Short mmCIF file of C-alpha atoms in Angstrom, two decimals:
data_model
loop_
_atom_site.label_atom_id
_atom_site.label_comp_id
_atom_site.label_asym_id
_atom_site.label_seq_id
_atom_site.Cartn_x
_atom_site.Cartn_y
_atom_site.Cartn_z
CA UNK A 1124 -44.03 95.56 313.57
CA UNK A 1125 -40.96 95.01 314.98
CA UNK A 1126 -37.72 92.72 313.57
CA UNK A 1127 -37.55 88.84 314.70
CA UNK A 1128 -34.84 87.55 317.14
CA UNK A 1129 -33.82 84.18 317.57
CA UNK A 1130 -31.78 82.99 320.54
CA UNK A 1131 -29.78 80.13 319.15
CA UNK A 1132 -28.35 77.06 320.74
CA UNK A 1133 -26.17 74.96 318.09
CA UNK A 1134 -23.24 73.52 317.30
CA UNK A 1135 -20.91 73.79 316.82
CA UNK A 1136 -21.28 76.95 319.80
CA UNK A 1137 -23.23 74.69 322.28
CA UNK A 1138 -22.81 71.15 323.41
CA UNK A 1139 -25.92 69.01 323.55
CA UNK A 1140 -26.24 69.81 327.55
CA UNK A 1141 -25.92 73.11 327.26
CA UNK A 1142 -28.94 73.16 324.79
CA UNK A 1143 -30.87 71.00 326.72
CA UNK A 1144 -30.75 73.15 329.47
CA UNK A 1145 -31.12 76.13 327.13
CA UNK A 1146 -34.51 74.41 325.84
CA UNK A 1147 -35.22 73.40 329.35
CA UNK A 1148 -35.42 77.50 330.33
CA UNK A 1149 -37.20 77.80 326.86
CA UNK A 1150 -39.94 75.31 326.36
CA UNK A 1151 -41.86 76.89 330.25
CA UNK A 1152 -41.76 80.72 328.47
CA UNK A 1153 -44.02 79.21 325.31
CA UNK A 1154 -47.39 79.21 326.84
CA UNK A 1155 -46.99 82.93 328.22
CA UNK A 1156 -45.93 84.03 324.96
CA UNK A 1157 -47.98 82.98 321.96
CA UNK A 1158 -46.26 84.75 319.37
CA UNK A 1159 -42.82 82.81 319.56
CA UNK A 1160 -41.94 79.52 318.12
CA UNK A 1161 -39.49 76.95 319.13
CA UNK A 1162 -37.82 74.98 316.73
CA UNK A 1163 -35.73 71.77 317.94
CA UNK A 1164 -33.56 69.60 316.21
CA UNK A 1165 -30.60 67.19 317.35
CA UNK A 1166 -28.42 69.69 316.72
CA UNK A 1167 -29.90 73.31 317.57
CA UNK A 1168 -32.16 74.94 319.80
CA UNK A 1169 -33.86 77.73 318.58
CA UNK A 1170 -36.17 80.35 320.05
CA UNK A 1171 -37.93 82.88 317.48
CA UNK A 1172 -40.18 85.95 318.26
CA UNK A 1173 -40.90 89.54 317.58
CA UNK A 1174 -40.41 92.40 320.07
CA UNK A 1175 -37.69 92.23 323.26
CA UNK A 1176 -35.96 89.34 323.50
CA UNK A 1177 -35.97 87.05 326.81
CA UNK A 1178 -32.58 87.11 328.73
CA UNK A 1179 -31.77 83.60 328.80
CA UNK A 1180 -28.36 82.32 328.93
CA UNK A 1181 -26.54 79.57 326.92
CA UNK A 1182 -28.33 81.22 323.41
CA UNK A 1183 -26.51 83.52 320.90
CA UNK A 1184 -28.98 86.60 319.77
CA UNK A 1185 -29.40 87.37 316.52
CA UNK A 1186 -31.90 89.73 315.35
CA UNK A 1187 -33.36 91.60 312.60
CA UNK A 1188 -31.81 90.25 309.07
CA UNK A 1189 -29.65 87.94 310.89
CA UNK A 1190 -32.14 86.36 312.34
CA UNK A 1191 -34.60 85.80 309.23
CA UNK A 1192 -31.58 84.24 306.82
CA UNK A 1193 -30.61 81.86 309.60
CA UNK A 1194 -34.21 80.21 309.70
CA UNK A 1195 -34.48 80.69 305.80
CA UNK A 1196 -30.68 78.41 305.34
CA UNK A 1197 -32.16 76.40 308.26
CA UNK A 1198 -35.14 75.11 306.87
CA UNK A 1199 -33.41 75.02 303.22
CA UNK A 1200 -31.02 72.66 304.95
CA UNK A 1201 -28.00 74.55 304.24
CA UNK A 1202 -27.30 74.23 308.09
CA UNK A 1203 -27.48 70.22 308.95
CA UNK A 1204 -25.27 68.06 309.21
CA UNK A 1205 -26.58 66.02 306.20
CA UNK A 1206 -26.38 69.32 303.91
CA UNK A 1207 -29.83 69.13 302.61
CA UNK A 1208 -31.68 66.56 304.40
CA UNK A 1209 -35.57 66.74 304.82
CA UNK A 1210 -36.06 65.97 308.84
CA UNK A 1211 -34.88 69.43 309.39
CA UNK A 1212 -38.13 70.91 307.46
CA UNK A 1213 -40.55 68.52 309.00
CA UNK A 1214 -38.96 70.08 312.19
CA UNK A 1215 -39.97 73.54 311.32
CA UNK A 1216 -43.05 72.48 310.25
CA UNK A 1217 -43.47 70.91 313.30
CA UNK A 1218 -42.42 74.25 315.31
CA UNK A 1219 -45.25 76.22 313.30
CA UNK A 1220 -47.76 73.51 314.12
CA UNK A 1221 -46.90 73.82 318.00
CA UNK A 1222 -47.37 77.89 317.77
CA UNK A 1223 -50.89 77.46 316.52
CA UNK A 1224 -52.26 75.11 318.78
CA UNK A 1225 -50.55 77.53 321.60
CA UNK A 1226 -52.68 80.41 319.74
CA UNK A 1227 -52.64 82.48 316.81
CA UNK A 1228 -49.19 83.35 316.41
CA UNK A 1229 -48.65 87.12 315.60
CA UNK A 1230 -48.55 87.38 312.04
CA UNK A 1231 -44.59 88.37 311.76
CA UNK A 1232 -43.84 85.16 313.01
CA UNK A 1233 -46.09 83.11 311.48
CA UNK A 1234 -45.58 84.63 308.24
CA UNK A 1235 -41.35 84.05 308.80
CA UNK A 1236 -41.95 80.32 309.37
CA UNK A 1237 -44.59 79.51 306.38
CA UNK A 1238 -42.09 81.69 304.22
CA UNK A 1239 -38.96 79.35 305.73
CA UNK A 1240 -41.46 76.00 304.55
CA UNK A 1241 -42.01 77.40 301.04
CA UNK A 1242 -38.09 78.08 300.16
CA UNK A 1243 -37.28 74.83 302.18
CA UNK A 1244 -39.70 73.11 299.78
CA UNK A 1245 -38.88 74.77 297.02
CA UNK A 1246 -34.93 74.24 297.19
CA UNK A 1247 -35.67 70.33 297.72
CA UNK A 1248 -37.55 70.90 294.13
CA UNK A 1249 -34.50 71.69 292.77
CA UNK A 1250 -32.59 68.04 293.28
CA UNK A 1251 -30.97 67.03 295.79
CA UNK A 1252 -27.28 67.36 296.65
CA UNK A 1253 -24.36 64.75 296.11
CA UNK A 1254 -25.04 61.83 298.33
CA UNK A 1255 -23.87 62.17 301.67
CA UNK A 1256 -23.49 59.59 304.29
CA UNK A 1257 -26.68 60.17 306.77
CA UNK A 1258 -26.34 60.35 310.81
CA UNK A 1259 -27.34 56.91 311.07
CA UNK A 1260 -24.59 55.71 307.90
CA UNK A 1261 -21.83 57.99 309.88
CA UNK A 1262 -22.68 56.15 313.07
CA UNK A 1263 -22.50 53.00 312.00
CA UNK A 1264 -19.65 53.81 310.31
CA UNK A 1265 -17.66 55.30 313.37
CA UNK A 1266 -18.85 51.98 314.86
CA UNK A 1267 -17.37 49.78 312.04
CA UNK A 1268 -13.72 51.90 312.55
CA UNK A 1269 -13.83 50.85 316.39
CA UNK A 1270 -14.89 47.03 315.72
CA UNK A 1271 -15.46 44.49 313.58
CA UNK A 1272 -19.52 44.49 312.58
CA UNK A 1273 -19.35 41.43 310.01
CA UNK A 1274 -21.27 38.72 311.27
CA UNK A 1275 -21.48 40.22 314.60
CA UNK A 1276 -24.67 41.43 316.91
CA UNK A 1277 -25.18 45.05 316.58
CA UNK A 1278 -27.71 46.22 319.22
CA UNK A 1279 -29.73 49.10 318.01
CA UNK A 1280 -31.84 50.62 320.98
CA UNK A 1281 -34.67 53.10 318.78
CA UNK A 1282 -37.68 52.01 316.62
CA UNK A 1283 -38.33 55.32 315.54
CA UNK A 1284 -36.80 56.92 312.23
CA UNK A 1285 -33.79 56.93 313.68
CA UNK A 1286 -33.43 53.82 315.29
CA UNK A 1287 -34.98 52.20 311.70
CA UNK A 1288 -31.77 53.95 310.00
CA UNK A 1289 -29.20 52.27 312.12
CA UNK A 1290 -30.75 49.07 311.96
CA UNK A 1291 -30.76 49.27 307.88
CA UNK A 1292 -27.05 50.77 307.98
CA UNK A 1293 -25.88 48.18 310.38
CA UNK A 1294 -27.36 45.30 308.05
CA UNK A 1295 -25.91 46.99 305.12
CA UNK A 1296 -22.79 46.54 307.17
CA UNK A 1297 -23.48 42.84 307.78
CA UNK A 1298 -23.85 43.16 311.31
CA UNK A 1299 -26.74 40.52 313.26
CA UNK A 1300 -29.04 42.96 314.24
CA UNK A 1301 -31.08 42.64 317.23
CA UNK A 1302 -33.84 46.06 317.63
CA UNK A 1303 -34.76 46.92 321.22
CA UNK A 1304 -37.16 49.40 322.58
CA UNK A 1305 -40.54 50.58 324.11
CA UNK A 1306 -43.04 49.15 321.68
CA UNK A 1307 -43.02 45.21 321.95
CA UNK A 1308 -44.87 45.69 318.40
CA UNK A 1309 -41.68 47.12 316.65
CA UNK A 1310 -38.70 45.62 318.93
CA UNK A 1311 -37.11 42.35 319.19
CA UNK A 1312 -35.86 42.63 322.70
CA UNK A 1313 -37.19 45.22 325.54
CA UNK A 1314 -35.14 47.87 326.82
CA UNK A 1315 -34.42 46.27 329.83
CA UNK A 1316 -33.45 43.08 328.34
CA UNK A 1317 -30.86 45.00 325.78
CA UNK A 1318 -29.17 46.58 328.37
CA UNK A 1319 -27.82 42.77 329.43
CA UNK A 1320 -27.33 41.68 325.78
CA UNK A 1321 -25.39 45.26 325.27
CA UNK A 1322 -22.10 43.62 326.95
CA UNK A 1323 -22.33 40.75 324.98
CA UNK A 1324 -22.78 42.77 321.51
CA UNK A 1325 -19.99 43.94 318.81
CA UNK A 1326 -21.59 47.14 319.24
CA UNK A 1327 -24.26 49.66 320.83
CA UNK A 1328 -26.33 52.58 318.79
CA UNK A 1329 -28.50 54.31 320.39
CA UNK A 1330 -31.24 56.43 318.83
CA UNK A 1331 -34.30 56.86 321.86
CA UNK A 1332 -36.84 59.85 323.04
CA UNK A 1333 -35.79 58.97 326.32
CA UNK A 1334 -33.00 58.08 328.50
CA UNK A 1335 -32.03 54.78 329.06
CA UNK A 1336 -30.64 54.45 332.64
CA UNK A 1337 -30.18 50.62 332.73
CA UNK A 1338 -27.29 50.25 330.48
CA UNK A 1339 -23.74 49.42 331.74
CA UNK A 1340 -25.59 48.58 335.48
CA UNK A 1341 -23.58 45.79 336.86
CA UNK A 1342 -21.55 45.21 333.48
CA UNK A 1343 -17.95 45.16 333.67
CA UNK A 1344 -17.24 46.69 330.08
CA UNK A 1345 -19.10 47.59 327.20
CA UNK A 1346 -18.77 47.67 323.25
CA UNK A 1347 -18.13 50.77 321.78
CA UNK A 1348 -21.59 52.89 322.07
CA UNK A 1349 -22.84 55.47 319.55
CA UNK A 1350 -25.92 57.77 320.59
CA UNK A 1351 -27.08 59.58 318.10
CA UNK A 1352 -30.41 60.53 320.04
CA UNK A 1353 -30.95 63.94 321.55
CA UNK A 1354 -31.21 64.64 324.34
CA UNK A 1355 -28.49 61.55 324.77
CA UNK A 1356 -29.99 58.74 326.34
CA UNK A 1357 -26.45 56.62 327.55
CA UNK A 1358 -25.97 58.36 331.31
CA UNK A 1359 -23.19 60.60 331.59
CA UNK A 1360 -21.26 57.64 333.87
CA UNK A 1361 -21.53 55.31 330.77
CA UNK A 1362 -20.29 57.95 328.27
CA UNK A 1363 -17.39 58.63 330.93
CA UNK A 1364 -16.56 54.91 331.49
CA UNK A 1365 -16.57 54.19 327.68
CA UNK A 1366 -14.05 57.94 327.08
CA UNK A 1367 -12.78 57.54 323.36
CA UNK A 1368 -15.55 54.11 322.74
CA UNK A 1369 -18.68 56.92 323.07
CA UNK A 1370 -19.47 58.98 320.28
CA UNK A 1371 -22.67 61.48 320.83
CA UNK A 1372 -24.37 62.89 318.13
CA UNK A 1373 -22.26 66.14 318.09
CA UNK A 1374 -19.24 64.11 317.24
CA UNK A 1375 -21.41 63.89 313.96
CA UNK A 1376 -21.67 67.32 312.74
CA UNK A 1377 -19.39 67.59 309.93
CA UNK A 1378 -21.23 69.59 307.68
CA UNK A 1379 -20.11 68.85 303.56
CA UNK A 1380 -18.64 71.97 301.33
CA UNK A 1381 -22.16 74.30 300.64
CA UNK A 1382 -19.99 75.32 297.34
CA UNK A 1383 -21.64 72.93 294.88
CA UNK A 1384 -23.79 73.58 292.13
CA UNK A 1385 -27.14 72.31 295.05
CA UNK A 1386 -25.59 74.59 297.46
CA UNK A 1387 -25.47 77.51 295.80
CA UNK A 1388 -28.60 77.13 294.29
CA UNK A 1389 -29.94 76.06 297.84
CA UNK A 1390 -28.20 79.65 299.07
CA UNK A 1391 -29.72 81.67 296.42
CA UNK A 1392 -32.92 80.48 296.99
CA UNK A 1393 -32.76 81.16 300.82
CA UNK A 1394 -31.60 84.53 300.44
CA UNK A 1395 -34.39 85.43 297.76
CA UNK A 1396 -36.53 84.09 300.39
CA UNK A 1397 -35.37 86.13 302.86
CA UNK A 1398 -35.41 89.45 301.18
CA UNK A 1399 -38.72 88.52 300.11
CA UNK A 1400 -40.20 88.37 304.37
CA UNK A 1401 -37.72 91.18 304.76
CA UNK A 1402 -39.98 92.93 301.99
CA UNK A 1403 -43.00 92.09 303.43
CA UNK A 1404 -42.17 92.97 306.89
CA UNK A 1405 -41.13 96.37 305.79
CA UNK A 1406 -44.56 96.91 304.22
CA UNK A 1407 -46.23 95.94 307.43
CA UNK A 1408 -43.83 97.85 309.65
CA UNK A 1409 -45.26 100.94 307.48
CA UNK A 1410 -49.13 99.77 307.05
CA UNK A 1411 -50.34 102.94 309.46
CA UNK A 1412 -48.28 105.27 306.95
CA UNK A 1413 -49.92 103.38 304.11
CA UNK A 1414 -53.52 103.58 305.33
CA UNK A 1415 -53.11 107.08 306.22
CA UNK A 1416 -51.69 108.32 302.94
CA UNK A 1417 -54.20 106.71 301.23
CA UNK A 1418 -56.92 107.88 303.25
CA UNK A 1419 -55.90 111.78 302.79
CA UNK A 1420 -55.18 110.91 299.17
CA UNK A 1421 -58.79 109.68 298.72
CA UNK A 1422 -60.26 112.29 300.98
CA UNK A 1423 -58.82 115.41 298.66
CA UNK A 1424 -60.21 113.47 296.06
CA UNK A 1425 -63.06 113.04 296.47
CA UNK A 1426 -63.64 116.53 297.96
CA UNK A 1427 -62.17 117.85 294.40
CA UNK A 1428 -64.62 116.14 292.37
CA UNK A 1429 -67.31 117.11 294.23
CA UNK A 1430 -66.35 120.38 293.74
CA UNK A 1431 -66.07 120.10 289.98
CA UNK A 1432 -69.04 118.55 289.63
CA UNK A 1433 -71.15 120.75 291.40
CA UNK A 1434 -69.60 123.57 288.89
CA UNK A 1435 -70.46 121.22 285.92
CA UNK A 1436 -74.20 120.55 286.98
CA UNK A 1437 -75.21 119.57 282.84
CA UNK A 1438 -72.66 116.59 282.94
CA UNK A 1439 -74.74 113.36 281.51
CA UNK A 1440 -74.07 109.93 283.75
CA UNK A 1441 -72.09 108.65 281.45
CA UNK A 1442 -69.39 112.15 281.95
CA UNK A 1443 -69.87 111.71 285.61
CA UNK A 1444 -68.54 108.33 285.82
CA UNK A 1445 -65.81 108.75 283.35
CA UNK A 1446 -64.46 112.07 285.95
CA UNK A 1447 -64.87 110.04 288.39
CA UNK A 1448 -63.13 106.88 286.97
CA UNK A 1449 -60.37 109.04 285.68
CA UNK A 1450 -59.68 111.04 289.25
CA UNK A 1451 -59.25 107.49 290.91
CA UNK A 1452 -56.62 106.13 288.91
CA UNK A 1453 -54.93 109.19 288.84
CA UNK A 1454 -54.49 109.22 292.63
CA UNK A 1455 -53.67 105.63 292.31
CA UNK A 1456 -50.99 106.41 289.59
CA UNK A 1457 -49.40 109.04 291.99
CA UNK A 1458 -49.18 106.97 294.83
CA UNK A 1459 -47.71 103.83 293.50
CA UNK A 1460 -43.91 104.91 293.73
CA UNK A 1461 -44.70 106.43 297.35
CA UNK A 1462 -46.67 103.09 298.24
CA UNK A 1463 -43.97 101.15 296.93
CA UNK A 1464 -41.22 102.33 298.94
CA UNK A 1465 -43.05 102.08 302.14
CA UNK A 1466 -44.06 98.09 301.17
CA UNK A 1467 -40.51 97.98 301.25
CA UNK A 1468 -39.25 99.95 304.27
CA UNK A 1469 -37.01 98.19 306.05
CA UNK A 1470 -35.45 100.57 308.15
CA UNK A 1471 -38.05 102.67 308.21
CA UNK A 1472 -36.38 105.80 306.64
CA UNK A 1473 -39.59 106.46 303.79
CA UNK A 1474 -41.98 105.77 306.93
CA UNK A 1475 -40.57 108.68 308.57
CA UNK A 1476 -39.54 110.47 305.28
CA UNK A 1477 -43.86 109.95 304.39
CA UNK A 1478 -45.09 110.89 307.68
CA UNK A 1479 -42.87 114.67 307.70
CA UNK A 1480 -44.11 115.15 304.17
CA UNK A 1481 -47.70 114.45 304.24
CA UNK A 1482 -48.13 115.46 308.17
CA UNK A 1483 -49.52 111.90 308.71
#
């Protein structure tokens, strides 16, 4: 079986256009090639697979080892922004669920991403590390440094998880919070009808699955604007009218120290983790080595006894079964350390060492 690649799109390497044209190129390849996975958070774009890796610019390669620790520190949340937040696991959840409803994924890569879950779940088992500000807190926040939020309107534009976590941080700020968005059921205000009230506001966070071309039409000025939503939804002409009063979510990557107790935990965890797959995709990388030297193994055996058997023809049933017994686990016994070292192959040097030996 051959090594994973990832092509990798993140910050702080690629802006958030460049990996939304990156995923753009990505996202059409997925139905052609079942046994890759695409994982997709505000801040990376990520491409997994086994075998060659597409040629697709605005992506850094990694492959082999490099390529299984960065999902395993990924999905621990050693990565983020928020140095151990949970959205990022969902997210690779979310990537494996995708792959299967594709198809089957090949079992390399499904196997990487349900091992990347596990250590992601376990490290969050461990406690969680010192509190951090959240994207939504350091948004607000950026917000509160440009302007005065106290007893002002703060228009959030987002009912979703995000949008929920500005509204809550710009209350805890004291801002008058007005919601806008798509679903009349969740929203004070519609889209359309925020973009008028955004000129009026203190403020403007933005956390949508969408863009949202009417704001700053016709407006003379507008409130400092944070969009934390990816990809952006504030047009490029707003961010480039508003210059040092837009901050996009890549302004918030400013990942904490991984050095405490949690990270180094979190670190050791993903690296067991990885040598663990690594392990595991030796074994499979060798499985025709395996099944062959087990196959001669039980074939000499089994000729052997015969042979001994038909030279011992007063034997009772009971003597039979005991040879018999005893010549299995003998064969078993002298191919565990062989065995062993091919489950373990990663760079194939006992495959080939087993293969010269034995003639397989």
């Amino acid at each position: 079986m051959s090594p994973p690649w990832v092509l990798a799109a993140a910050v702080p390497e690629r802006s958030a256009e460049e990996r939304s044209r990156f995923q753009a190129l990505a996202a059409p390849l997925l139905p052609h090639h079942p046994g890759w996975a695409l994982l997709s958070t505000c801040h990376r774009v990520e491409l997994y697979g086994l075998g060659p890796a597409p040629d697709l610019p605005g992506a850094r390669l990694l492959e082999g080892e490099a390529a299984v620790r960065r999902l395993f520190r990924v999905a621990a949340g050693l990565e983020s922004a928020v140095v151990g937040e949970n959205e990022v696991l969902h997210q690779v959840r979310q990537a494996l669920a995708e792959a299967r409803e594709r198809s089957a994924p090949e079992p390399g890569i499904a196997r990487l991403l349900e091992s990347a879950i596990a250590v992601g779940r376990r490290v969050r088992g461990t406690g969680t590390p010192l509190a951090q500000a959240g994207l939504a807190e350091r948004a607000v926040g950026w917000l509160g440094a440009r302007t005065v939020l106290a007893g002002r309107p703060l228009l959030v534009a987002g009912t979703g998880v995000m949008g929920a976590a500005l509204a809550r941080a710009g209350a805890a700020a004291g801002a008058l919070v007005t919601v806008a968005g798509r679903n009349p059921e969740r929203a004070d205000v519609s889209l359309e009808r925020a973009a008028g009230l955004a000129p009026r506001s203190a403020a403007v966070a933005v956390a949508l699955g969408g863009a949202w071309p009417g704001l700053g039409v016709g407006a003379p000025r507008l409130p400092p604007v944070a969009d934390i939503s990816y990809p952006m939804a504030v047009p490029p002409a707003v961010r480039e009218r508003l210059g040092p009063d837009f901050l996009g979510v890549d302004g918030l990557y400013d990942q904490a120290p991984g050095d405490s107790d949690w990270g180094l935990r979190a670190a050791r965890l993903a690296e067991e983790g990885a040598r663990e797959y690594l392990d595991w995709l030796g074994g499979r990388r060798s499985l025709d080595a395996i099944q062959a030297l087990r196959a001669r193994a039980e074939a000499r055996r089994q000729a052997r006894v015969e042979r001994l058997l038909r030279r011992l023809p007063d034997l009772s049933q009971r003597d039979r079964e005991l040879l018999v017994g005893f010549s299995r686990q003998l064969v078993t016994d002298l191919l565990h350390e062989p065995l062993t070292a091919l489950r373990t192959d990663r760079d194939g040097f006992a495959d080939d060492a087993a293969r010269r030996l034995h003639g397989l």
